[in-house]
Structure formats: structure tokens, C-alpha cells
Coordinates of C-alpha atoms in Angstrom, one line a residue:
X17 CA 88.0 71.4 92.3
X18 CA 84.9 69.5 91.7
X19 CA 84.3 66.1 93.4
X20 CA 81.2 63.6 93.0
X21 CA 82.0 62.4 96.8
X22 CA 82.5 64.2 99.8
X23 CA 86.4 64.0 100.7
X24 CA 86.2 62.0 104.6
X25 CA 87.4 64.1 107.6
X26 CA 89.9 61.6 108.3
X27 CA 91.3 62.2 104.6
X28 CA 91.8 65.9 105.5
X29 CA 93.2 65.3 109.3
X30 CA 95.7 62.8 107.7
X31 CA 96.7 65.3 105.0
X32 CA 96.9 68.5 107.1
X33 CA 99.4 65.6 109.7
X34 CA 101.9 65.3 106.6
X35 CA 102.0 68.8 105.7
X36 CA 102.7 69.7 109.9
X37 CA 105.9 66.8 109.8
X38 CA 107.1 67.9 106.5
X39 CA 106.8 71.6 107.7
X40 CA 108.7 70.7 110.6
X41 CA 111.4 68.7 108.8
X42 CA 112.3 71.2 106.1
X43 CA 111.0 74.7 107.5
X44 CA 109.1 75.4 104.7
X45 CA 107.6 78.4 104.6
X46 CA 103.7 78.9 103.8
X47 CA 101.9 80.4 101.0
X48 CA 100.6 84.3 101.9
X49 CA 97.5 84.1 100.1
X50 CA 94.2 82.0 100.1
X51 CA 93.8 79.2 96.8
X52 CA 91.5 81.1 94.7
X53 CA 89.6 78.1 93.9
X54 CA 86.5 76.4 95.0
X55 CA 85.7 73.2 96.4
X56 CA 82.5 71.8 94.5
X57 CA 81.1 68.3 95.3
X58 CA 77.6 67.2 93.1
X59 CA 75.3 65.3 94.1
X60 CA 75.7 65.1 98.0
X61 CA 72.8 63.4 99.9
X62 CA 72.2 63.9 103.8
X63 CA 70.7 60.4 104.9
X64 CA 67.6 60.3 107.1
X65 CA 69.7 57.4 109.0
X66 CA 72.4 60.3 110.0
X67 CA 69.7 62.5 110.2
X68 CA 67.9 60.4 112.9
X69 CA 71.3 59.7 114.7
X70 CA 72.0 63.6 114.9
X71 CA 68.5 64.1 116.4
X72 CA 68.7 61.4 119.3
X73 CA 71.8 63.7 120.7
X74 CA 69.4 66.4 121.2
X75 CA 66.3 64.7 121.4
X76 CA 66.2 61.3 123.3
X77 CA 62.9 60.2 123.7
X78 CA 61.7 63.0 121.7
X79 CA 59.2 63.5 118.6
X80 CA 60.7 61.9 115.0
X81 CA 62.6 64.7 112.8
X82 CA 61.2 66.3 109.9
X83 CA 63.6 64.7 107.4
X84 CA 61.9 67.3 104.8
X85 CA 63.4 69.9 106.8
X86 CA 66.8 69.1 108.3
X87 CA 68.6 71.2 111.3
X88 CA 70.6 73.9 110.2
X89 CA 73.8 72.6 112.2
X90 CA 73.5 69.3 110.3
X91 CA 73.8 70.6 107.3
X92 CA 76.9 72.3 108.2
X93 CA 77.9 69.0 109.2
X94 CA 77.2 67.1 106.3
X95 CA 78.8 69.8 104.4
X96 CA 81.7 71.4 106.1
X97 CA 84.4 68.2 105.2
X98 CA 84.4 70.3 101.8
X99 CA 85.8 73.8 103.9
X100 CA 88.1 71.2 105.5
X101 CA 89.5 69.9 102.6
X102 CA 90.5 73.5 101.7
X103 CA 92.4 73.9 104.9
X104 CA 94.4 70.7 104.8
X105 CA 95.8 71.1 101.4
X106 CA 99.4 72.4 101.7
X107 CA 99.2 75.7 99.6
X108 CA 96.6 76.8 102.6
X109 CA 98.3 79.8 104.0
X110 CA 97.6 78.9 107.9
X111 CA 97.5 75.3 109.3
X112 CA 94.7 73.4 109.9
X113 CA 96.0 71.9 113.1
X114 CA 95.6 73.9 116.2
X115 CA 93.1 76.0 114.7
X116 CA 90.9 78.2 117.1
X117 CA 86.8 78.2 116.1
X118 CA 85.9 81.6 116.4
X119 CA 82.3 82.4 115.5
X120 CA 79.9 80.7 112.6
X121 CA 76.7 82.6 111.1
X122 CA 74.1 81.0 109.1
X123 CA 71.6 82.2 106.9
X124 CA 68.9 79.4 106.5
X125 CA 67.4 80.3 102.9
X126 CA 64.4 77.5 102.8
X127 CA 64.4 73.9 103.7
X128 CA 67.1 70.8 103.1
X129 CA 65.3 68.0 102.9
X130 CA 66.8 64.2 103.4
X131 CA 67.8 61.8 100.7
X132 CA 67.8 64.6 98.3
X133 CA 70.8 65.7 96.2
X134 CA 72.3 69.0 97.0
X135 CA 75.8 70.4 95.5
X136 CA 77.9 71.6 98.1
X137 CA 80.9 74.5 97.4
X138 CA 83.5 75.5 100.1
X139 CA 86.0 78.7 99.8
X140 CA 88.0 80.6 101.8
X141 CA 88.5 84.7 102.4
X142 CA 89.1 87.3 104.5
X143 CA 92.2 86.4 105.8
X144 CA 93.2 89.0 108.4
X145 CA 95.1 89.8 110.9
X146 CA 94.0 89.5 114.5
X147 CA 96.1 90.4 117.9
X148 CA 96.7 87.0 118.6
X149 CA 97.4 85.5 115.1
X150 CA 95.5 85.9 111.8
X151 CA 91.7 84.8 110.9
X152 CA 90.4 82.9 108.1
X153 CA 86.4 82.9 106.9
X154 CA 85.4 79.2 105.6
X155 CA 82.1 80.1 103.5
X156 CA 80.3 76.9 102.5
X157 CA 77.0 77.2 100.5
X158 CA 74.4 74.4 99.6
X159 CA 72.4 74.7 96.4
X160 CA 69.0 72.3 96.2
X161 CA 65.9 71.6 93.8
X162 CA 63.9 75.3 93.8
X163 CA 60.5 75.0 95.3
X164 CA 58.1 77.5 94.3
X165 CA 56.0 77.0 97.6
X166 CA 58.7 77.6 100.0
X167 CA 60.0 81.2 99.3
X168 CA 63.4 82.2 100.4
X169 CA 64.1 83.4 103.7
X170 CA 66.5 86.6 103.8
X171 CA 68.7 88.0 101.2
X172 CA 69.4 85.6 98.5
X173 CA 72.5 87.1 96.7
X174 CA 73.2 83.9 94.5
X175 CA 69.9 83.1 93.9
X176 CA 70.9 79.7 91.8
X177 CA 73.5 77.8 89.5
X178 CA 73.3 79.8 86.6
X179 CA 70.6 77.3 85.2
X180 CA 67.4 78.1 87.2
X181 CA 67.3 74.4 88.2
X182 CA 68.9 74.9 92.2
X183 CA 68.6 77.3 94.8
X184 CA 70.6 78.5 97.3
X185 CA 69.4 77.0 100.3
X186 CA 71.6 77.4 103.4
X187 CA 74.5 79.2 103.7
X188 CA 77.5 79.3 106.2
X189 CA 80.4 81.2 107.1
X190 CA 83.0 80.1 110.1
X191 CA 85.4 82.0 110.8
X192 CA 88.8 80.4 112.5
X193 CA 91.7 81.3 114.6
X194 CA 95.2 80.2 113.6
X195 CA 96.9 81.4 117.1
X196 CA 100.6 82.7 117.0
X197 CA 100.4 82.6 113.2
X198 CA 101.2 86.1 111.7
X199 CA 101.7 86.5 108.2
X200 CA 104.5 89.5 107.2
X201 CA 102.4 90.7 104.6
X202 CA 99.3 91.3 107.7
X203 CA 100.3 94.1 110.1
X204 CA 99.2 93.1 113.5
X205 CA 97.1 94.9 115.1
X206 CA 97.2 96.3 118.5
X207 CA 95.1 94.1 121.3
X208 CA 91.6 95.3 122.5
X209 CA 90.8 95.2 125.9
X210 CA 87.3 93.2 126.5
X211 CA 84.8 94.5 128.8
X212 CA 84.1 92.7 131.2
X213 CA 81.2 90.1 131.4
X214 CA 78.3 90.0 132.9
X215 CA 76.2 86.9 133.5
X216 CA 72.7 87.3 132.7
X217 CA 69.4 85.8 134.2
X218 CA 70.0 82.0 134.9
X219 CA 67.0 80.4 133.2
X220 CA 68.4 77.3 132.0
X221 CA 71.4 74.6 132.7
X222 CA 72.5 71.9 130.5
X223 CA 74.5 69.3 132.3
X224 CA 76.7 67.8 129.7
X225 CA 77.9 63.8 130.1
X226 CA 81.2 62.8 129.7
X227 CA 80.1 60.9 126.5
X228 CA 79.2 64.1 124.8
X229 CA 82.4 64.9 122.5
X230 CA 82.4 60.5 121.8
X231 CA 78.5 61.1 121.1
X232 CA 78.9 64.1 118.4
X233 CA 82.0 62.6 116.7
X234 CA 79.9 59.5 116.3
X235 CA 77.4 61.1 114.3
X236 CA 80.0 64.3 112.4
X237 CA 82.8 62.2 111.5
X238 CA 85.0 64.3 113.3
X239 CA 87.4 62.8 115.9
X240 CA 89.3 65.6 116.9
X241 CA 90.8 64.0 120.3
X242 CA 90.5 67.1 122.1
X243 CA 86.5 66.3 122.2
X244 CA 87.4 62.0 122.9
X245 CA 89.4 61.6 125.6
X246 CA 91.0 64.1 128.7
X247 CA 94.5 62.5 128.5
X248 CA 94.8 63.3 124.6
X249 CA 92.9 67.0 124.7
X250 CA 95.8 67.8 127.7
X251 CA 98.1 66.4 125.6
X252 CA 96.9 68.7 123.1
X253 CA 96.8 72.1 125.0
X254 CA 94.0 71.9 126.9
X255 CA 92.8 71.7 130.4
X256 CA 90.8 68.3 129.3
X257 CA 88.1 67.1 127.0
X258 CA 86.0 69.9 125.6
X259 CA 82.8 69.9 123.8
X260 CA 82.3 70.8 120.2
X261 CA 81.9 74.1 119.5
X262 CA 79.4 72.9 116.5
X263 CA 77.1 70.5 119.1
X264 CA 76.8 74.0 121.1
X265 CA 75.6 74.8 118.6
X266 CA 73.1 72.0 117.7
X267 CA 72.1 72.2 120.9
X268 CA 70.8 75.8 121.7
X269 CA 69.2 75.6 118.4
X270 CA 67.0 72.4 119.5
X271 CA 63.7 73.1 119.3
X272 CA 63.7 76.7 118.0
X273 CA 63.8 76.3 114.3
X274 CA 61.1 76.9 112.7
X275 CA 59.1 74.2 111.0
X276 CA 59.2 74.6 107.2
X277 CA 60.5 78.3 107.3
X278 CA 63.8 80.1 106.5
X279 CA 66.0 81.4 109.4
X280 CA 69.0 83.1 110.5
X281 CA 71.4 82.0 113.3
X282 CA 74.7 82.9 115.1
X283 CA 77.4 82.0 117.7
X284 CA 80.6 83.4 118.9
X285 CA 83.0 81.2 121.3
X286 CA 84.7 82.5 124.2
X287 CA 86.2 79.9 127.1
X288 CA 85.9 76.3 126.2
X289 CA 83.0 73.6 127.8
X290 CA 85.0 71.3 130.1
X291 CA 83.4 67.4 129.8
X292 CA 81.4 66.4 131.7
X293 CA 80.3 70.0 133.0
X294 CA 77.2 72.2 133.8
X295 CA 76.2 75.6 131.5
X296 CA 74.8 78.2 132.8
X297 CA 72.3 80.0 130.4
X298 CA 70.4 83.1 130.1
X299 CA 67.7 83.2 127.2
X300 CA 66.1 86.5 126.1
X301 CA 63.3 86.5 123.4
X302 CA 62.4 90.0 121.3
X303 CA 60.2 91.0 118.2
X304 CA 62.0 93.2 116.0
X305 CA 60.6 94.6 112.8
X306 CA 62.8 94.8 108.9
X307 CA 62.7 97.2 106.3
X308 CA 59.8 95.0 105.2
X309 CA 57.6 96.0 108.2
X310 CA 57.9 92.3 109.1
X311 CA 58.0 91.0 112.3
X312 CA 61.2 88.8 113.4
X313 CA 61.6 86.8 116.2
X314 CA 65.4 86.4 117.6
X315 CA 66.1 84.7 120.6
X316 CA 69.4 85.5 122.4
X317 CA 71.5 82.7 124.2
X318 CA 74.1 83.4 126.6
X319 CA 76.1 80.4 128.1
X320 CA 78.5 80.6 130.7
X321 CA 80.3 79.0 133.5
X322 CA 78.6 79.4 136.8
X323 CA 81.5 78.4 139.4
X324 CA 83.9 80.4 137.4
X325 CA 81.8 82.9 136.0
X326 CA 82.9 83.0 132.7
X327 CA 81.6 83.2 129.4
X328 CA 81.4 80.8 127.0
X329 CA 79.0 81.3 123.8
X330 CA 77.0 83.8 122.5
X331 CA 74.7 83.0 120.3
X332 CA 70.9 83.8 118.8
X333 CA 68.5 82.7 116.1
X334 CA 66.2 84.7 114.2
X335 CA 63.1 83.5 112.6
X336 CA 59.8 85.0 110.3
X337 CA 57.1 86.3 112.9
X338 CA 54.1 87.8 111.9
X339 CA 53.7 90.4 109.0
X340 CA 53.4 90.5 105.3
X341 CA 56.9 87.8 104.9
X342 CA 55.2 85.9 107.3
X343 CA 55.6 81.5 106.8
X344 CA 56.1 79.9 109.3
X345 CA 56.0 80.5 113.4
X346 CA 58.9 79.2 115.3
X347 CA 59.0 75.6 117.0
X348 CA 58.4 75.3 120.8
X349 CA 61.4 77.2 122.6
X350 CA 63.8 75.1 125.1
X351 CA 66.8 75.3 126.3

């Protein structure tokens, strides 16, 4: 499926609404395997306007953004609607609505600049069974203009299109949650107990406004009401507005990417961020040395509720140190 535009995130919520009625009306039953195809859309652009917009969530008074080298999490932004559009068409095994955001890692090949063409592909895999429904992995890649002085960070297994003119610059995989959903041809497996958690050193809090689901939706697209208002997100299943797991996401990786260099970063959800709230965090910063003999710098994240005093992300980014592979030190650290 190749597009030349970017199908909206409204499109997709409005399509994945008339498959749920229809569902309901006739009891259809679902597909049991993943599309085989690919969503492909040419010639996508990430304005420096949205660019600037993203960065005065995180950043309010702060520095102007590199739009040579965007944030990782906008790119998965500006990209994702195409892993959306997979998940709303009706042969998509599990439904789109109601879907739990599990986890999201990132490998952060070289740098996506602004106003620059990229092509954008979405598929799905790994669909598996999990105690409390069956998963789904959403794997989006974004291919760019190569540049010969900006090497690759990491493993580069699809190096380019075919025609040596684009490189794989960022690549993402998500992996989702359709709860209660158990496909016949999956046997469930038995439930794990979790050990229990442990709250590290507090050496951070974010206090998160009200306005902070209404702010990211502004700038993403996405106006999931759980993240807009508390009467819809109860109305919805939860306890009231929660934040987006994605501007998490945006925000403990503010200010620790690494200016011009290639990266790696991860996140796993556990209890939702009730709006407006406080986090708790606990930040840990190691060397660690590759195959390569390469130093790598990963910072670890741990967020949390500190009435309650449970967990809510864990998360880390991994940049180029010192060493042989060395390009680029990380940006200045914050929380």
C-alpha cells in the first residue's frame, strides 16, 4: 500500500469506529493473521513549524531546536499515522480501540533533518499471545538522503532502498496490548507473577499540568479523549485523564540526545500518569563498552508514583561515548 500523503489520525480513529459498530451489529469475527503488506508513504516532510511546536512542550524558554537533527520521539510522531492506518483497517486481527501501549524501542541510525523528504513504511508482526490478551509489534522505519559524513549509528540491517539513494535513518518498534483479546489459534499462556518494585533514588520530579494530554495532542494529531478531558477518559475505563505514553517519552529524552550522533532508546509502561500529577524519578548514568571496544553511554530512567508507590515507566537511552565509533558526546543531561 503506497501513499504520497500521510493518512490523518482522525482518518484511522474514524475507520477503526465503523469497524467496532459493525463488529458489534453483526458479530463478525476477526481475521487470525496479520496483512502481509506494508504501508509505504513517499515523500513525507517533518515541518520545522511542528518541529518548533513539539520542542516548546519540553523546552519553554529554552534554546531553538536543531531542525537538522530532529528528536527521536517526533519522528515517531510524524511517522506512526502510517502503523495506525494498519491497525484501523478491518482485516487487522485485533482492534485498534482499547489498545494497551506496552513498550517502544528505537534505534536512532543518524540524523532526520526538517523540511527534508523521507519515505516512511509501517508493518505489523509478532502477534502473540500474552496472559492477559495477545500482543502486536508496529515496526515503522524512515529512510532519508545518505550522508557520507554522518555514519550510522548501530546495526543497520536494511542499509537502504535497494537504489543506494536513502538510508535507513530511525527505526521503531511498539509493541501493543489488545486486552481480553485471545485468538484460538494462540494458546494462552499461564500469568507471571511480577516481583515486586522497588523505587529507586528520588533525584528528579516532573509536575505535570492539567493541560499536558490538550498540549501533546495539539502538536501529534492524536486526540485520544482518554489524554483530553477526565469525564471522557472515565467514561473510557480509566480513573481520569492520563498522559501520553509517547510525551513520557519525549520528555525523559529532553536534553539527552546527542547532537548530530546516532542513538538508541527504550521504554516500557506500567501504571498510567494521572493529569495533572507529580513523577517521581530516579536517573542512573553508566559507561558500558561493545564488541567494538567502544564506549556507550546509557542512562536509566525510572518513574514512579511517590504517594502510591508504584511504577510507571522504565525507560533508558544509549548514546556513542568515547572510543574508536566515537561522534558525537551526549547533550546536557536533565530530567
Amino acid at each position: 500500500m503506497e501513499r504520497e500523503t500521510m493518512t490523518p489520525l482522525s482518518s484511522s480513529y474514524r475507520s477503526a469506529l465503523s469497524t467496532a459498530a459493525k463488529d458489534a451489529l453483526v458479530r463478525r469475527s476477526r481475521p487470525q493473521q496479520l496483512p502481509g503488506r506494508t504501508v509505504v508513504v513517499h515523500d513525507h516532510e517533518i515541518s520545522a513549524e511542528l518541529a518548533a511546536r513539539y520542542a516548546r512542550m519540553f523546552h519553554r524558554n529554552g534554546p531553538a531546536l536543531d531542525t537538522a537533527d530532529l528528536p527521536s520521539v517526533l519522528v515517531h510522531v510524524a511517522s506512526f499515522p502510517a502503523a495506525m492506518e494498519l491497525m484501523a483497517d478491518p482485516d487487522f486481527p485485533l482492534p485498534l480501540l482499547g489498545m494497551v501501549h506496552l513498550r517502544n524501542r528505537v534505534v536512532h541510525h543518524a540524523p532526520v533533518p526538517a523540511g527534508t523528504p523521507v519515505e516512511v513504511a509501517a508493518s505489523a508482526t509478532r502477534l502473540s499471545a500474552h496472559p492477559s490478551g495477545t500482543t502486536v509489534d508496529l515496526v515503522v522505519t524512515v529512510h532519508g538522503p545518505a550522508r557520507v559524513d554522518r555514519p550510522a549509528y548501530g546495526t543497520v540491517s536494511d542499509p537502504s532502498d535497494g537504489t543506494g539513494e536513502l538510508q535507513l535513518l530511525w527505526e521503531g518498534t511498539s509493541t501493543y496490548l489488545a486486552a481480553g483479546v485471545h485468538l484460538p489459534a494462540h494458546e494462552r499462556p499461564a500469568k507471571a507473577g511480577h516481583p515486586p518494585f522497588t523505587a529507586p533514588q528520588l533525584t528528579a520530579q516532573w509536575r505535570l499540568p492539567a493541560s499536558t494530554g490538550r498540549e501533546y495532542a495539539a502538536v501529534s494529531g492524536d486526540f485520544n479523549p482518554i489524554h483530553l478531558n477526565p469525564v471522557t477518559a472515565k467514561l473510557l475505563g480509566q480513573k481520569g485523564m492520563i498522559a501520553h505514553g509517547m510525551y513520557l517519552a519525549g520528555r525523559m529524552l529532553a536534553g539527552r540526545e546527542p547532537a548530530g550522533a546516532g542513538h538508541e532508546w527504550e521504554i516500557s509502561f506500567a501504571t498510567p500518569v494521572l493529569l495533572p500529577g507529580t513523577v517521581s524519578l530516579g536517573v542512573v548514568h553508566a559507561d558500558r563498552r561493545n564488541a567494538e571496544i567502544t564506549t556507550e553511554l546509557t542512562t536509566e530512567v525510572t518513574a514512579w508514583n511517590g504517594r502510591t508507590g508504584r511504577p510507571h515507566f522504565t525507560g533508558s537511552i544509549t548514546v556513542p561515548g568515547s572510543g574508536p565509533g566515537h561522534r558525537s558526546g551526549p547533550g546536557q543531561g536533565r530530567a
